[in-house]
Amino acid sequence: MKYNDIRKTFLDFFESKGHKIVPSASLIPNDPTLLFTVAGMVPWKGILQGTEPAFAPRVADVQKCIRAGGKHNDLDEVGFDGRHHTFFEMLGNWSFGDYFKACAIEMSWELLTDVLKLDPARLRVTTHVSDDESTEIWRRVAGKEAIRLGDKDNWWSAGDTGPCGPCTEIFYDFGADIENEDDRWVEIWNDVFMQYDRDANGNLTPLPQQNVDTGAGLERWAALLQGKIDNYDTDLFSNLINAIQDVTGVKKTLENTSSFKVIADHLRAVGFAIADGVIPSNTDRGYVIRRILRRAMRHGQMLGHRGALLSKLYPALITEMGAAYPELAREEKRVVEIIQNEENAFADMLQNGIKLLDVEIPKVQNGILPGAVAFKLFDTYGFPLDLTQMILREKNIDVDVDAFEREMAEQKERSRANTKGTRTLWESQTQLPATDDVTKYSPDDAMESKVLSILRDGEFVQSANPGDNIEVALDKTNFYGTQGGQVGDSGELISDGKTVMTVTEAARVDNIVIHKGTLAAPLSIGDTVQTKINTATRQQTARAHTATHLLQAALRHVLNEDVEQRGSKVSPDSVRFDFSFGRAMTADEKQAVEDLVNKWISADMPVSHEEMSLDDAKKRGAMALFGEKYGDTVKVITAGDVSCELCGGTHVYHTGEIIHARVNKEKSISSGIRRITMSVGTLAE
C-alpha cells in the first residue's frame, strides 16, 4: 500500500467512525515554547488541556511535523539509519470528552487487523502498570496480554503538573532474524488517555473531561505495509531518491546512501517549512531551516554535485505529496525562488568559509580545531557546527565542541541580557486567569479592574511604590495588548480620580494583558483601579491598521494576486508591512499603490467589524494571516468591497477616518520577502 493510499485509508476509516476530518495545521505552531509543530497534539493543546473549547467531539487528521530544533531534535541522526526524519507525518484520532479507552483500543485494533490486514501475531501491546482497565480491554478485544511498564514508557504528561494519564502502545515485530531489537520491535501506535490532573505534590485528581490523544507515524506504517525495514526504501522516498539521481547524475551506492537519505529527508523539511511561511534566516526556526538546507547542499557536494539542488528537486516533492498538501503547488514559485536564493548564498558562504579553514587547518594541533574558530565560522559566515564537522571529517579533524558551545552560550547570554526573562516570568504565572479584554474595542469606557499580579525588577511582589517601573496584570481591561502585529495601547490606571500608574505600553503574554509603566502612587495586589487608554493614540493606531488592510489589497491589485502578508507592525506613527514578492517594486508601482490606497480612503467606504464562525468567514472569502491559527469564532474586518480579512486588531469605521496615506520605502528583508513602510493620518500629510 502506497503512502497516499495509507493516508486516505486512515482518514476514511475514522470518518466512518464519526470523526470530523480536518487538514494539517501549519508547521508554525501557535505556541511560543516551540519552534515547530513537533507532534500531532500540538494544534490541539489548548483543547486537550481545557483552555479552549472543542469544535467537535471527535476529530482525525494527518499532521505534518518537524523535529530539528531545540529539545525536539532528530537532525543529527538523519541519514545514518532507516528511522529518523526531520519532517514526518503523524496520523491522529482525537476524542475531546467523547469516547475513551475501550472505543480507542477497539478502533486501533480494527484498523490494524481488519482493514490493514496486519498479522495479529506480530503485534505486541504495552500498558501502564496502574492501568488495569486498558489491560483488561486488550484481553477482551484482541486476546492480548499487555506488557505492563512504568512511567518512563507508558505515562504521558504535559509537564510536572497539569493534565496527564496512562498510554497504551502497539508494537510491530519485523521478525526474529533482525538482531537489533530497536529495529525488530517498532512502535506503530500510541493511545494516550488524558485522565488526571496532577498538582504540585503529585496528587492525581480525575479530570472532568477525559480525552484521547493518539499518534501513529505514517513513515513507519509505510515501511511495514510495504515489507521494508528501512523507511527510505518505501515508495515515496524511493521516488525522491530517483529524482536526486536524475538531478545529480550520480547513482546511489552502499557508500553514498547516507547522502541520498539526507537530501530526500531535508527536501521535505525545507519545502514544507517554506511553503508554510518559514523564511531561512539566522534566528529561531528560520535558522533551523537554513541549517537543514545547507546540510542537504553539502551532501550534494559530497556526491560531486555543484549548483542548485533542492530548488530543482522541489517539483518532485509536489509530484509525491502535492495531492495531500495543495500548499506545495500553490506556493511553488515563491518556495523555489527562496531556495534558489539560499543556494546561491550557500555557495558564497562556503567559498568564504573554506578560505578561513584553509588558513586555520595547518595550525591544527592534535587533530582538534579550536572551538573559537568553529564559532567564528558560525558567527561570521553562517557555518552550522555540523557543516564544519562534516568538512573536517574528510580530513580526520575534530572540533573542540565544548569550547564552541561555551562561545555560543556566551553570545546567547549577551543577547538574553537585553530581554531578561520577562515573558518567561509571566508564563510561569499559571494561576492567573486569562485577562477579560472583550471591551478593548470600546476605549471611551473606563472600567473598574482588580490588580492580580505585579512584576518589579524581575520579581513578583505584593506591592510597589511611586517611581517604580513595574508590570501589572488586571482581571479585566480595555487596553489592547500587542498582538497580531499591532502595538499595544498606552494610558493610565486611575484610583479616586488620580493617576496611580502611567502605562507606556500594554503587552500580551499568551492570554494575559500586561500593563507596563511607572507608578505615581503606591499599588498593591487586590487594589481596585480604573483603566483609561490614550484615545488619540488608539485612534491613530486604528487608522494605521485599517490602512494596512488597504495596503495589502492595493499590493495584490498592482503587483499580483500571489502577494501574501508575511508580517507587519502597526503603530500610531507608521505602518510596516512585509509581503512575498520576488523583486523590487518600481517607482511607478509604488506610486500606483499609494494612489489606490488614497482613492479608497477618499471614497469613505464603510468598515464593518463582525464576529462569526471560521467557516462562515472562509465562505465570505476573508483573508487570513499565513500560518496563523484561528479559533472557531473570529473577527472579520471588511472595508467596502476591496478588503475582507480575519483580524483581531482595532480599526476605524469609515475609510475616510484614515485621512491620507503615503508610501515611504520598499526594500528586501530576506529571500523572496519585501518590506514596505507607510505613514497615515496627519503624519502622511
XYZ file of C-alpha atoms in Angstrom, residues 27 64 266-280 289 293 308-318 325-343 562 564 566 580-582 626 671-673:
59
model
C 4.323 23.768 10.849
C 2.895 17.485 9.297
C 15.761 17.556 4.031
C 13.895 18.297 0.804
C 10.645 17.565 2.632
C 11.545 19.638 5.699
C 12.744 22.650 3.707
C 9.951 22.531 1.124
C 7.104 22.176 3.592
C 8.502 24.716 6.062
C 8.990 27.439 3.463
C 5.579 26.698 1.943
C 4.146 27.281 5.437
C 5.847 30.664 5.714
C 9.216 29.955 7.361
C 11.916 32.162 5.865
C 15.540 30.940 6.163
C 15.607 25.581 8.088
C 19.022 23.353 3.606
C 21.224 24.252 -7.462
C 19.852 21.113 -5.850
C 16.717 21.384 -3.671
C 15.183 24.015 -5.945
C 15.443 21.532 -8.825
C 14.053 18.721 -6.666
C 11.037 20.646 -5.369
C 8.791 19.662 -8.347
C 9.401 16.007 -7.422
C 8.157 16.761 -3.906
C 4.971 18.238 -5.389
C -0.861 19.033 0.659
C -2.015 21.524 -2.020
C 0.012 24.336 -0.437
C 3.135 22.814 -2.017
C 1.945 23.580 -5.557
C 0.209 26.806 -4.550
C 3.457 28.197 -3.130
C 5.804 26.652 -5.712
C 7.016 29.860 -7.337
C 7.817 31.514 -4.019
C 9.383 28.428 -2.439
C 11.652 27.705 -5.401
C 12.775 31.344 -5.539
C 13.634 31.376 -1.832
C 15.543 28.090 -2.089
C 17.453 29.346 -5.126
C 18.489 32.485 -3.258
C 19.624 30.349 -0.316
C 21.570 28.024 -2.616
C 0.051 35.926 -5.232
C 0.717 37.462 0.720
C 4.487 37.759 5.845
C 6.004 37.826 -0.518
C 7.327 39.158 -3.822
C 10.381 38.229 -5.834
C -0.457 32.940 6.597
C 14.826 35.809 0.162
C 11.556 36.492 -1.644
C 10.262 38.819 1.092
